[in-house]
Short mmCIF file of C-alpha atoms and ligand atoms in Angstrom, two decimals:
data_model
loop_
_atom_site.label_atom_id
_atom_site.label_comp_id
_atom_site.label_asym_id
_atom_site.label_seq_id
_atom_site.Cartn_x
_atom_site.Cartn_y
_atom_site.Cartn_z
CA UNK A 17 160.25 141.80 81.02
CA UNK A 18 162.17 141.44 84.37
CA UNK A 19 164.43 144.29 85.45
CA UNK A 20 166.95 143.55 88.07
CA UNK A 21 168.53 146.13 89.87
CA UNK A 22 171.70 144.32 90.34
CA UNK A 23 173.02 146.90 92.41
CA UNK A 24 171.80 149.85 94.90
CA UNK A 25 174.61 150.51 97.15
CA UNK A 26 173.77 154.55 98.84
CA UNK A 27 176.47 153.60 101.56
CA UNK A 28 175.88 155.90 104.65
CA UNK A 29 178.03 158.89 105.03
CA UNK A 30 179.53 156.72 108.13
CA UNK A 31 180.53 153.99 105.84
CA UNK A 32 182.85 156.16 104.00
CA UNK A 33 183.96 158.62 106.49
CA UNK A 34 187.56 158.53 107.31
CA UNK A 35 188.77 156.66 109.81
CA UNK A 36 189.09 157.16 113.82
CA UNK A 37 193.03 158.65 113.96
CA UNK A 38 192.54 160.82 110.62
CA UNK A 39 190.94 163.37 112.41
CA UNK A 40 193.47 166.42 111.67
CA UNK A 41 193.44 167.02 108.65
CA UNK A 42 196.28 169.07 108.38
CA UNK A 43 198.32 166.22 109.83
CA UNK A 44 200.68 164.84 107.12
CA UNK A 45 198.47 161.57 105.45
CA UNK A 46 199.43 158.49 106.69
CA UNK A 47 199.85 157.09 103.41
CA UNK A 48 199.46 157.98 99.94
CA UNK A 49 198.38 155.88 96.85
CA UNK A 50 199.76 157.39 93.37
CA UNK A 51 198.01 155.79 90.73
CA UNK A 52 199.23 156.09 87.08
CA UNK A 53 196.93 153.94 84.35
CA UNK A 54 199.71 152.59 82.17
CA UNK A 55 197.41 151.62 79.53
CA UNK A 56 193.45 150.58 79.13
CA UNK A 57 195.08 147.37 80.72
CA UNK A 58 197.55 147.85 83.40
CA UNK A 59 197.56 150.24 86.38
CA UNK A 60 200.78 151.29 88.17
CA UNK A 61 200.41 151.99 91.68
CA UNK A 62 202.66 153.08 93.89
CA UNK A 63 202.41 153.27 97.99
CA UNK A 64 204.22 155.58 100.35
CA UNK A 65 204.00 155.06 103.65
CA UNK A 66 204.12 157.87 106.40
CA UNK A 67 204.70 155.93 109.65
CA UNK A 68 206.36 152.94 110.82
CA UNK A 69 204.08 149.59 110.94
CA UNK A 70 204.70 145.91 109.99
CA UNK A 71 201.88 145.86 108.03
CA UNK A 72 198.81 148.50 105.89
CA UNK A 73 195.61 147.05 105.16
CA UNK A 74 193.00 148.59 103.18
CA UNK A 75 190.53 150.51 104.22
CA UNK A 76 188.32 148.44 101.97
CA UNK A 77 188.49 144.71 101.48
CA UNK A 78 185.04 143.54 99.89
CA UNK A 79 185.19 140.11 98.07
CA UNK A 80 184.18 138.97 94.87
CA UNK A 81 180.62 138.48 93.98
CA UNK A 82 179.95 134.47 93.66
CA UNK A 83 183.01 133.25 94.76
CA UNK A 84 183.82 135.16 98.13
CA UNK A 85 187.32 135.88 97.12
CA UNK A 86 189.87 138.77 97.61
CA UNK A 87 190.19 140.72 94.30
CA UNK A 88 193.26 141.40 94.76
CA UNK A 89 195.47 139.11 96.43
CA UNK A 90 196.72 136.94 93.11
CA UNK A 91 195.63 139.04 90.86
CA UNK A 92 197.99 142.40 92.22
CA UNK A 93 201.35 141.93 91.11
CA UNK A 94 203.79 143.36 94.15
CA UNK A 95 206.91 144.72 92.57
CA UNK A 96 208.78 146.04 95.75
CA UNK A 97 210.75 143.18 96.98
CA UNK A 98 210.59 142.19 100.50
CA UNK A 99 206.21 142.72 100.74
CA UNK A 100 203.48 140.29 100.19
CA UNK A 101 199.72 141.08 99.77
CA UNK A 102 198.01 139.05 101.69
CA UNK A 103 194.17 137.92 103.04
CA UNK A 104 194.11 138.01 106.73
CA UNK A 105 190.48 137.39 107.98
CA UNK A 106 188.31 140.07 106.67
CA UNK A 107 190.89 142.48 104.95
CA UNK A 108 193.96 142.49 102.64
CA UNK A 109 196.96 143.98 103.75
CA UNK A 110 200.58 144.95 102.47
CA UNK A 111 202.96 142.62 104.56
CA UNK A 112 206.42 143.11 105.18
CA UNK A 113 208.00 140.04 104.69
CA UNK A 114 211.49 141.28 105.53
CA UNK A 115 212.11 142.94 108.59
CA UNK A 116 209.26 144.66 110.95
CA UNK A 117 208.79 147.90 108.84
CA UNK A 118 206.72 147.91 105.03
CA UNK A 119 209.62 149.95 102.84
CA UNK A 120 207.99 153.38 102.47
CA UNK A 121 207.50 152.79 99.03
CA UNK A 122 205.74 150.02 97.40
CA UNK A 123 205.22 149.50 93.64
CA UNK A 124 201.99 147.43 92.24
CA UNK A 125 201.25 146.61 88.83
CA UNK A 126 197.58 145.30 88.43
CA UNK A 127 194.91 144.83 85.41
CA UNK A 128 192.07 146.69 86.10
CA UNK A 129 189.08 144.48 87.70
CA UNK A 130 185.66 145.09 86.61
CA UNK A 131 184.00 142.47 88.16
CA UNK A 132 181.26 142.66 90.76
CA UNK A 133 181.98 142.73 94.55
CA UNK A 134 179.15 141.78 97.89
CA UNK A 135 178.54 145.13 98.78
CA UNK A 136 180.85 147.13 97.92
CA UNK A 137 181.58 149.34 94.89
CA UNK A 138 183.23 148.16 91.58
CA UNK A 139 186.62 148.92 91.48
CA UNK A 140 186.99 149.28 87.53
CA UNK A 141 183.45 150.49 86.03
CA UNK A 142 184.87 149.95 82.02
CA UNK A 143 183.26 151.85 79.03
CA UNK A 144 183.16 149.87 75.58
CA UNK A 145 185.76 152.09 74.24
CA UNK A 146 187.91 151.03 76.94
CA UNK A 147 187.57 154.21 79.06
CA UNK A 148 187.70 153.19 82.85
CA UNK A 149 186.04 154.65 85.96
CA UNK A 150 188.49 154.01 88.38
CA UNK A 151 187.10 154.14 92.30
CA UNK A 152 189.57 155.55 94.23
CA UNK A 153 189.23 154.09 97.52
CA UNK A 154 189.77 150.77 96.59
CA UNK A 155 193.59 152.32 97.28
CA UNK A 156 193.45 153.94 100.42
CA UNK A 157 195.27 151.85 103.34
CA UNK A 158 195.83 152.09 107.30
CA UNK A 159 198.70 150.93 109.18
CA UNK A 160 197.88 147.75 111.52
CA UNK A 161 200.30 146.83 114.77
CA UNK A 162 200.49 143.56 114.32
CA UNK A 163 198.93 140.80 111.69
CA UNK A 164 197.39 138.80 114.95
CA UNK A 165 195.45 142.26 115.63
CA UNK A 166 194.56 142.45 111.68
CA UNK A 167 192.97 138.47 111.95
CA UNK A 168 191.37 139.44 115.61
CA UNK A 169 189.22 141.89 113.79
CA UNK A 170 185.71 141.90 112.45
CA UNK A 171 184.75 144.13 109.57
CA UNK A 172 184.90 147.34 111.38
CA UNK A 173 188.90 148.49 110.95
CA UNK A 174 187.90 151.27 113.49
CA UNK A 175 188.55 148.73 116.36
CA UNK A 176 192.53 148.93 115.83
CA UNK A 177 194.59 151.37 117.59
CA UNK A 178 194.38 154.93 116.21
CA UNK A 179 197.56 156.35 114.17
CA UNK A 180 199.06 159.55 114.35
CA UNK A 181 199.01 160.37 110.24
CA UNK A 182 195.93 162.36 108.67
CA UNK A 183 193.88 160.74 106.42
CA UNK A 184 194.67 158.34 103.11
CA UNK A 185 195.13 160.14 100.03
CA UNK A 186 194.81 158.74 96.77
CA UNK A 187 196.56 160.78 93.47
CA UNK A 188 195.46 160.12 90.20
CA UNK A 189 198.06 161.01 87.65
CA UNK A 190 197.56 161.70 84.18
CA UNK A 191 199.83 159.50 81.63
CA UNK A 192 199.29 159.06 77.66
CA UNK A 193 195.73 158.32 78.48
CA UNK A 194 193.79 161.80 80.18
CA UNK A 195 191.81 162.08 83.42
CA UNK A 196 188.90 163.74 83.22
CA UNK A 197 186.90 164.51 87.09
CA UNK A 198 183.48 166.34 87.47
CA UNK A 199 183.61 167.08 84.03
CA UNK A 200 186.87 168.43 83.27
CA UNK A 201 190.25 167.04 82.39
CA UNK A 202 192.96 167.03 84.33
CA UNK A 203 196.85 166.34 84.54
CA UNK A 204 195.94 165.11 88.34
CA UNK A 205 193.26 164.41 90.88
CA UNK A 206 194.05 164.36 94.75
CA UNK A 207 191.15 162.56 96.91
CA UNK A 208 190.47 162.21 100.03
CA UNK A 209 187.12 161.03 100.00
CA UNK A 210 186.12 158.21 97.67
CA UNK A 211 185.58 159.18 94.25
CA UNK A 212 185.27 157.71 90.95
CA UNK A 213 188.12 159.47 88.50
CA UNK A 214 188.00 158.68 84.67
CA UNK A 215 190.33 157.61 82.63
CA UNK A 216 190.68 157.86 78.48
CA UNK A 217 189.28 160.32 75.65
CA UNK A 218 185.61 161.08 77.55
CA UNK A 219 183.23 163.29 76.38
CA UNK A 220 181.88 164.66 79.00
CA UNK A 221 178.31 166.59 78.36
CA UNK A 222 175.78 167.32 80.91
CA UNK A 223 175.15 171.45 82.46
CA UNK A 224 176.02 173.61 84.98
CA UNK A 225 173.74 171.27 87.31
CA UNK A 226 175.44 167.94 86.39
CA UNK A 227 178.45 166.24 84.45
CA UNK A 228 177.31 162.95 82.34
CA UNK A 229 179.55 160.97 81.05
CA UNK A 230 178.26 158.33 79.06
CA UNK A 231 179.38 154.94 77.53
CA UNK A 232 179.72 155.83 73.55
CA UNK A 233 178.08 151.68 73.20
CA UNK A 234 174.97 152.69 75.30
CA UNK A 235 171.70 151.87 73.06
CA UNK A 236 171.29 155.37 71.27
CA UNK A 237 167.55 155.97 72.46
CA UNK A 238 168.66 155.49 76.39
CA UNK A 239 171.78 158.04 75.68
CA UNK A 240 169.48 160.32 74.00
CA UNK A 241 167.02 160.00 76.94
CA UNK A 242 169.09 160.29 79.69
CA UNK A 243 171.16 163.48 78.34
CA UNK A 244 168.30 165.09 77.81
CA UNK A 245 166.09 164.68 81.25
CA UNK A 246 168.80 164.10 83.43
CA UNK A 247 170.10 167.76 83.37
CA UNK A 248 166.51 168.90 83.15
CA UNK A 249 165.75 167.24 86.38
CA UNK A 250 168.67 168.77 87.80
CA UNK A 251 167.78 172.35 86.78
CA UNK A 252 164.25 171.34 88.62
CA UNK A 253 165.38 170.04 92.02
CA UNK A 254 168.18 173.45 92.05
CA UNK A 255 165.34 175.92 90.89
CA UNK A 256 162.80 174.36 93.56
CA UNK A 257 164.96 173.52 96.38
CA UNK A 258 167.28 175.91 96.05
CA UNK A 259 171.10 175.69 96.98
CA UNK A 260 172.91 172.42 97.72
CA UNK A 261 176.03 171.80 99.36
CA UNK A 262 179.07 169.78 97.75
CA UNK A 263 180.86 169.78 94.42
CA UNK A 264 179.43 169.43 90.83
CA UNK A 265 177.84 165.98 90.59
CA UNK A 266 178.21 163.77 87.56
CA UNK A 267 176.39 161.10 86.03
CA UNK A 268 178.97 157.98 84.61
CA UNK A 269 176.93 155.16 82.84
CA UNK A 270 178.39 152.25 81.28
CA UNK A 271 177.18 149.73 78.70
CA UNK A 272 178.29 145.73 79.53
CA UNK A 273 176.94 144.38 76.47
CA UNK A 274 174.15 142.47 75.35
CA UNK A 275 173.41 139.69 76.84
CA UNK A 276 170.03 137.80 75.49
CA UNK A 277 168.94 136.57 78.57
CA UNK A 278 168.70 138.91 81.00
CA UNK A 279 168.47 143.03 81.34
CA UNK A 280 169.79 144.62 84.01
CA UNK A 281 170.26 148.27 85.83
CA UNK A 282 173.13 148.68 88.59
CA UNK A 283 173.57 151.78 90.17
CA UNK A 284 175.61 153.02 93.15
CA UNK A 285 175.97 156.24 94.64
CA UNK A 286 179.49 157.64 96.05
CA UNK A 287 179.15 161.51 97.34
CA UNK A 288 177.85 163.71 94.65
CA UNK A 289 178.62 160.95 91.52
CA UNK A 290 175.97 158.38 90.35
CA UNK A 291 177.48 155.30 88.66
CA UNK A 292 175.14 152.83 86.25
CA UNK A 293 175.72 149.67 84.79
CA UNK A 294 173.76 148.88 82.38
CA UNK A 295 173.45 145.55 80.14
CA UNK A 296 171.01 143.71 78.08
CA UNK A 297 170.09 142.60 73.97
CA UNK A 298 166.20 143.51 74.82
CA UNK A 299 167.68 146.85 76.20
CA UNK A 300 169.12 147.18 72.13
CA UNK A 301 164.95 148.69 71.54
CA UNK A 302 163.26 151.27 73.28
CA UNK A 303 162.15 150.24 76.71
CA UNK A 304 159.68 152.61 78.60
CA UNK A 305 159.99 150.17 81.86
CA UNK A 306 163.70 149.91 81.90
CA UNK A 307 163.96 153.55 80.64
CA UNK A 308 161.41 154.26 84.17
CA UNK A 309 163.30 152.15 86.44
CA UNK A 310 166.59 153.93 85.45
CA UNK A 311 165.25 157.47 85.69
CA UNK A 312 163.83 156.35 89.38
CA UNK A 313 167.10 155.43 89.99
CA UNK A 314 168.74 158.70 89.06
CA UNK A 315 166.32 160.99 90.12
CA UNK A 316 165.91 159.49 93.93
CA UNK A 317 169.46 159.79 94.29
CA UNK A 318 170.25 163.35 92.53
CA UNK A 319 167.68 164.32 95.44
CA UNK A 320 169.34 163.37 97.89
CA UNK A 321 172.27 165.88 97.00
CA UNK A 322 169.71 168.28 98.46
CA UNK A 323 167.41 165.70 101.01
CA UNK A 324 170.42 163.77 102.24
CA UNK A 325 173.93 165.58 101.27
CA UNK A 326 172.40 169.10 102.23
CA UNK A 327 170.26 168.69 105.43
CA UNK A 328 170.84 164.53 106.79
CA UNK A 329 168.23 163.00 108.68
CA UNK A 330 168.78 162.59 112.75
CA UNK A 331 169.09 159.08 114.13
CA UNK A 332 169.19 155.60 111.95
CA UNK A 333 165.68 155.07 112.75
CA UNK A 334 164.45 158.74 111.14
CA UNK A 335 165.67 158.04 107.55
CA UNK A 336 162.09 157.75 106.43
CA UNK A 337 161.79 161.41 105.80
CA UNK A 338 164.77 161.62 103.79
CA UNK A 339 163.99 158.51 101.45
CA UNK A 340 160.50 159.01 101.90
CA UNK A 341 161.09 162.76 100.32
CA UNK A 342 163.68 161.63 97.70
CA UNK A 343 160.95 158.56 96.40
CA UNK A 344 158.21 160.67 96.32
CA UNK A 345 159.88 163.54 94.35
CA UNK A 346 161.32 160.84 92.39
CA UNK A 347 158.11 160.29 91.11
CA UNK A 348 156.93 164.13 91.04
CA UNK A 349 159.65 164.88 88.56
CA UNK A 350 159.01 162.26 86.56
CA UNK A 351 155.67 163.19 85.99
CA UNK A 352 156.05 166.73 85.46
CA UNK A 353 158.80 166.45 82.60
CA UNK A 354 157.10 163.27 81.07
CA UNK A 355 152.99 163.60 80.40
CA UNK A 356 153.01 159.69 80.10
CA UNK A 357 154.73 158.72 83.77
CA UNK A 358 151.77 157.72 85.66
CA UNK A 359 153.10 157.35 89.66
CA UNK A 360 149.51 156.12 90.72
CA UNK A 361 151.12 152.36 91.07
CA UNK A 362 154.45 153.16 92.67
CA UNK A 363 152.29 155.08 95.34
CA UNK A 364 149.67 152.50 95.72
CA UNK A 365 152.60 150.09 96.49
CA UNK A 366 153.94 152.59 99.05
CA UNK A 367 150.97 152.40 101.07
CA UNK A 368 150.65 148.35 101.01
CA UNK A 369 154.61 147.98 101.87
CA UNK A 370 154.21 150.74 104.68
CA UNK A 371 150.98 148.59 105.84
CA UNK A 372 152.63 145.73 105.73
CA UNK A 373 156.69 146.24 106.80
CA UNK A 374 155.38 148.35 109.88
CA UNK A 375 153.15 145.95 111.74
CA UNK A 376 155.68 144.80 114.15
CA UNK A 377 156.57 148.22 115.83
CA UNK A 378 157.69 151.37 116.21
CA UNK A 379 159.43 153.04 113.08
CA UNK A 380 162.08 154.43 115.75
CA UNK A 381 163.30 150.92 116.57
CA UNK A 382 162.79 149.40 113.12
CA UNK A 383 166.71 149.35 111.95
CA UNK A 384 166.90 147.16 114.86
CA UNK A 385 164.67 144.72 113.55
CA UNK A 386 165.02 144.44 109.72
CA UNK A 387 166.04 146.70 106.70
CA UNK A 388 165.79 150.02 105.11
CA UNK A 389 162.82 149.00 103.26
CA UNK A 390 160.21 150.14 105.72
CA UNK A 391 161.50 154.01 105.40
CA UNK A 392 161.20 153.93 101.97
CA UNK A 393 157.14 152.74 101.77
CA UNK A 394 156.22 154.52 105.33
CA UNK A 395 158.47 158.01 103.90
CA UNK A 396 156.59 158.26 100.69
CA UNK A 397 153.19 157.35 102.57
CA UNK A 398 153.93 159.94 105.12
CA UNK A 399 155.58 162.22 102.14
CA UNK A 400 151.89 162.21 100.44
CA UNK A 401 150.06 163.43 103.26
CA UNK A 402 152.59 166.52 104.02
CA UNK A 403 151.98 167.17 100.04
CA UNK A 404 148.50 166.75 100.59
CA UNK A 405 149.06 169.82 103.06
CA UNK A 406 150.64 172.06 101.12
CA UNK A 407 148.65 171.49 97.88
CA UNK A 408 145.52 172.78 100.05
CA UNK A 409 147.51 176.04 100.34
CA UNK A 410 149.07 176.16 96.90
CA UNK A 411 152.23 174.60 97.06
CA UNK A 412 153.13 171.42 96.23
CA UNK A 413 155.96 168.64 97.76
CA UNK A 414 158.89 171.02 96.65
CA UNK A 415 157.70 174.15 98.70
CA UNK A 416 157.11 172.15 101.59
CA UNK A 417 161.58 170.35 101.17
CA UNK A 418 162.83 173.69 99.86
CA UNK A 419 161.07 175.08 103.53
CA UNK A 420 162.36 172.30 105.13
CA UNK A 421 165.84 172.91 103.57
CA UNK A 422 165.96 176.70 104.48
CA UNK A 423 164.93 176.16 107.96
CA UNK A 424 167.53 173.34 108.49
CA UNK A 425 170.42 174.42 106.39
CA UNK A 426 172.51 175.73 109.18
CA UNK A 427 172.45 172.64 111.88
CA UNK A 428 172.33 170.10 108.86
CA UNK A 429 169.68 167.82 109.87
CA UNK A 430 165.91 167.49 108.86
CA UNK A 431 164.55 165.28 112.59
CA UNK A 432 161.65 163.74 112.63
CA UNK A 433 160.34 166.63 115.13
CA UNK A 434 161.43 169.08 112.65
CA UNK A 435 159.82 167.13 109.64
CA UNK A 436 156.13 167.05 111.64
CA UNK A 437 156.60 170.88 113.29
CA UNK A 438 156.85 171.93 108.98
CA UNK A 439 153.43 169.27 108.49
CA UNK A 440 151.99 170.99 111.51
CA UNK A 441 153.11 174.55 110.36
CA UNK A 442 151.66 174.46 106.89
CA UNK A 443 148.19 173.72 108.74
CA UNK A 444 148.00 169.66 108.61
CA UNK A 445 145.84 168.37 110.42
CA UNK A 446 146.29 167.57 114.36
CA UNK A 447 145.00 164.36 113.72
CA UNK A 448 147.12 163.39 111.17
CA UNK A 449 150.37 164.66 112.64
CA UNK A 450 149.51 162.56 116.11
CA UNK A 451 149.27 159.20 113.57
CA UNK A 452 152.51 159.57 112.37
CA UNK A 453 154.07 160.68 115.10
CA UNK A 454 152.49 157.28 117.14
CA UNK A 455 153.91 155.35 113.80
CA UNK A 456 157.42 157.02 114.39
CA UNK A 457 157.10 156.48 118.38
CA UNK A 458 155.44 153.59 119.68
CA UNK A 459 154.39 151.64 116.67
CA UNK A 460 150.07 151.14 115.58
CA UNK A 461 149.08 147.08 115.94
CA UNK A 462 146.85 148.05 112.73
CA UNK A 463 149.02 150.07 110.50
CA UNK A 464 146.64 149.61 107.41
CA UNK A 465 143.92 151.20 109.45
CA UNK A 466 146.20 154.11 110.76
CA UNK A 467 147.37 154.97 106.95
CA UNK A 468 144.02 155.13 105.52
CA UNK A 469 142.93 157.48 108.63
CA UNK A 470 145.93 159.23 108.03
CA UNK A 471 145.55 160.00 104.17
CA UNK A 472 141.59 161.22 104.82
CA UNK A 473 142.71 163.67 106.83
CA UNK A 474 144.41 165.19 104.46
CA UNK A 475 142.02 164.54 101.67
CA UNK A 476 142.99 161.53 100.14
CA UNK A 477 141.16 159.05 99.78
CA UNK A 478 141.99 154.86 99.92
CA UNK A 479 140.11 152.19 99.22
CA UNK A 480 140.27 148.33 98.88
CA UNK A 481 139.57 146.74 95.74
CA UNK A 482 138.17 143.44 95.01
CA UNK A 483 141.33 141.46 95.59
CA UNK A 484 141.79 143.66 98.71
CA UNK A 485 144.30 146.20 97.52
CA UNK A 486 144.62 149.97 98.68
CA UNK A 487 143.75 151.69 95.79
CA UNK A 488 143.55 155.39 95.46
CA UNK A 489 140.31 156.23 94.35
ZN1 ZN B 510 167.72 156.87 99.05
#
């Protein structure tokens, strides 16, 4: 059976940051988005805007999946008279069509789209029962000096001048259908960082650890699977790696249907809330490998509320130990709340990718030359041997992050000097440390060679097999 993971968006913190010129944030926002669901089809939402401009875009303007479209420009309806939404270049914008100034208020009626956008997060995740997961920075806008300045620009909205306003807020108020955030429901929700908000009769279950929220039309042995080990895993991570910073997390998964030809599993991550999307007729039966791929999916990112959201890494080109550390006790917890998860393959995998996606140079450097991909192999390779370590003294991978997490709570970050100082501390080998260290720094021209070396120092031992794959023997 094929499992696609349609979608793995964990945008970087700088992604979703607010904008250069929102930096008070006692400052008055620049402009505020009210949005009131009318119905399980039609959202009313209703601009102000804080400072004179000709024009707001938004501070998000991805385009449909397939056909490279705006998703909003002809599909918005505009009520205020004298404004147009428009496309110009890379963003959509609120125009004023009359005069030089958008009216401070601007009304939009809209159905709610749940289709997929390139990189960027669904704007309307919808339950069976009609319930909606509404992404709430899909409405937060910028003011923009001219519309020749708004076409000049690339992706990066950063480039135009700063304003004086703090940052976007988006309201979600309650109407005849209820909100329900983090768990509870609520007559409003004010954001300022992007956040999925639901709307309709949810049910939200889940623990102290974690709110779940899931689709009532999900397949009855994948509900009954994930409420019970996703707050178990949660308990885990908090009872090994202690405190984390940020707000309740929660857990929303959604069931599109049933198509016969295909199964799939999208998931994206937005601050401390996981979102799936899950679809698929072979999905209707229990599926160990799509039940796997899910819980990977889940419990990589519900670790990074701790390796990630907690401590960050340092520079773009240190995120190994981060992913590394979140795949790797992806796999731990698997194994230790189900007998039958066997993460021999996963690992065996690590060590070929790492072999393979780290032969043309330095880790440091490598976000200049391709993807994330390498962090993720090289991290859990790496990840191993640091376990390795602190088995040999008694511990296991979670003493040696909840360590790391202690030590590192105060300035944030986990480096990559701090990461092999904590391999070095809990007695690892010299040896061992210097080979990842020459990975991180200056690159090995025979990487396979350098990770087998690597993993007998610590005990572990790798060896080809007849169609010349690592194998852990
Ligand atoms: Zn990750």
């Amino acid at each position: 059976m094929v499992v696609r993971r349609v979608l793995a968006l964990a945008l970087a913190a700088a992604a979703i940051a607010a904008p250069a010129g929102a930096g008070d944030v006692r400052a008055a926002p620049t402009m505020t988005a009210r949005v009131a669901p009318q119905s399980v089809g039609e959202l009313l939402v209703t601009f102000e805007f804080d400072e004179p401009a000709p024009l707001f875009i938004f501070q998000r303007s991805g385009v449909v999946r397939g056909t490279g479209e705006s998703w909003r420009v002809g599909h918005w309806k505009v009520e205020t008279p004298g404004v147009a939404l428009r496309r110009i270049g890379l963003h959509d914008a609120l125009v004023a069509t009359r005069g030089n100034r958008l009216p401070r208020e601007v009304k939009v009626r809209m159905t709610p789209f749940t289709g997929l956008l390139t990189a960027e997060y669904t704007p309307v995740v919808r339950f069976t029962d009609g319930t909606m997961a509404i992404f709430s920075d899909h409405f937060a806008m910028r003011p923009a000096p001219t519309v020749e300045a708004v076409r000049a620009l690339g992706a990066d909205i950063n480039a135009l001048p700063n304003y004086r306003g703090g940052n976007a807020l988006v309201r979600f108020e309650a109407s005849d259908l209820p909100l329900h955030h983090r768990g509870r429901e609520r007559r409003s929700v004010r954001l300022e960082t992007p956040a999925y908000v639901l709307v309709g009769d949810v049910e939200a279950g889940g623990s102290e650890d974690i709110a779940t929220v899931i689709d009532p039309g999900l397949p009855r042995w994948l509900a009954r699977q994930l409420t019970e080990e996703v707050p178990e895993i949660m308990a885990l991570y908090r009872r090994r790696l202690g405190e984390r910073s940020g707000e309740r997390p929660e857990l929303i998964v959604a069931w599109n249907g049933a198509p016969k030809q295909r199964v799939s599993l999208g998931g994206s991550v937005v601050g401390d809330t996981i979102v799936m999307q899950i679809e698929g007729a072979m999905l209707k039966t229990p599926s160990p490998t799509a039940y796997g791929y899910a819980r990977q999916f889940i419990a990589h990112e519900a670790a990074h509320f701790w390796l990630g959201n907690t401590v960050g890494y340092g520079p773009p080109g240190e995120a190994w130990t981060t992913e590394g550390g979140a795949d790797l006790i992806a796999q731990r917890v698997a194994e230790m709340i189900d007998p039958g998860h066997d993460s021999r393959p996963v690992i065996e995998q690590a060590i070929e990718d790492c072999a393979r996606l780290s032969a043309d140079g330095a880790l440091r450097t490598a976000p200049e030359r391709h993807g994330q991909d390498v962090f993720y192999a090289c991290g859990a390779v790496f990840t191993l041997a640091a376990e390795a370590v602190e088995k040999k003294r008694g511990g296991d991978l979670f003493t040696f992050w909840s360590r790391l997490l202690e030590e590192n709570r105060e300035d944030g970050t986990v480096s990559v000097a701090d990461w092999l100082g904590a391999m070095r501390k809990a007695g690892g080998p010299r040896e061992a440390v210097e080979i990842i260290a020459t990975m991180q720094e200056t690159g090995s021209r025979d990487p396979r060679a350098r990770l087998i070396q690597l993993l007998a120092h610590v005990g572990i031992h790798v060896k080809s097999d007849a169609e010349g794959r690592l194998r852990l023997s």
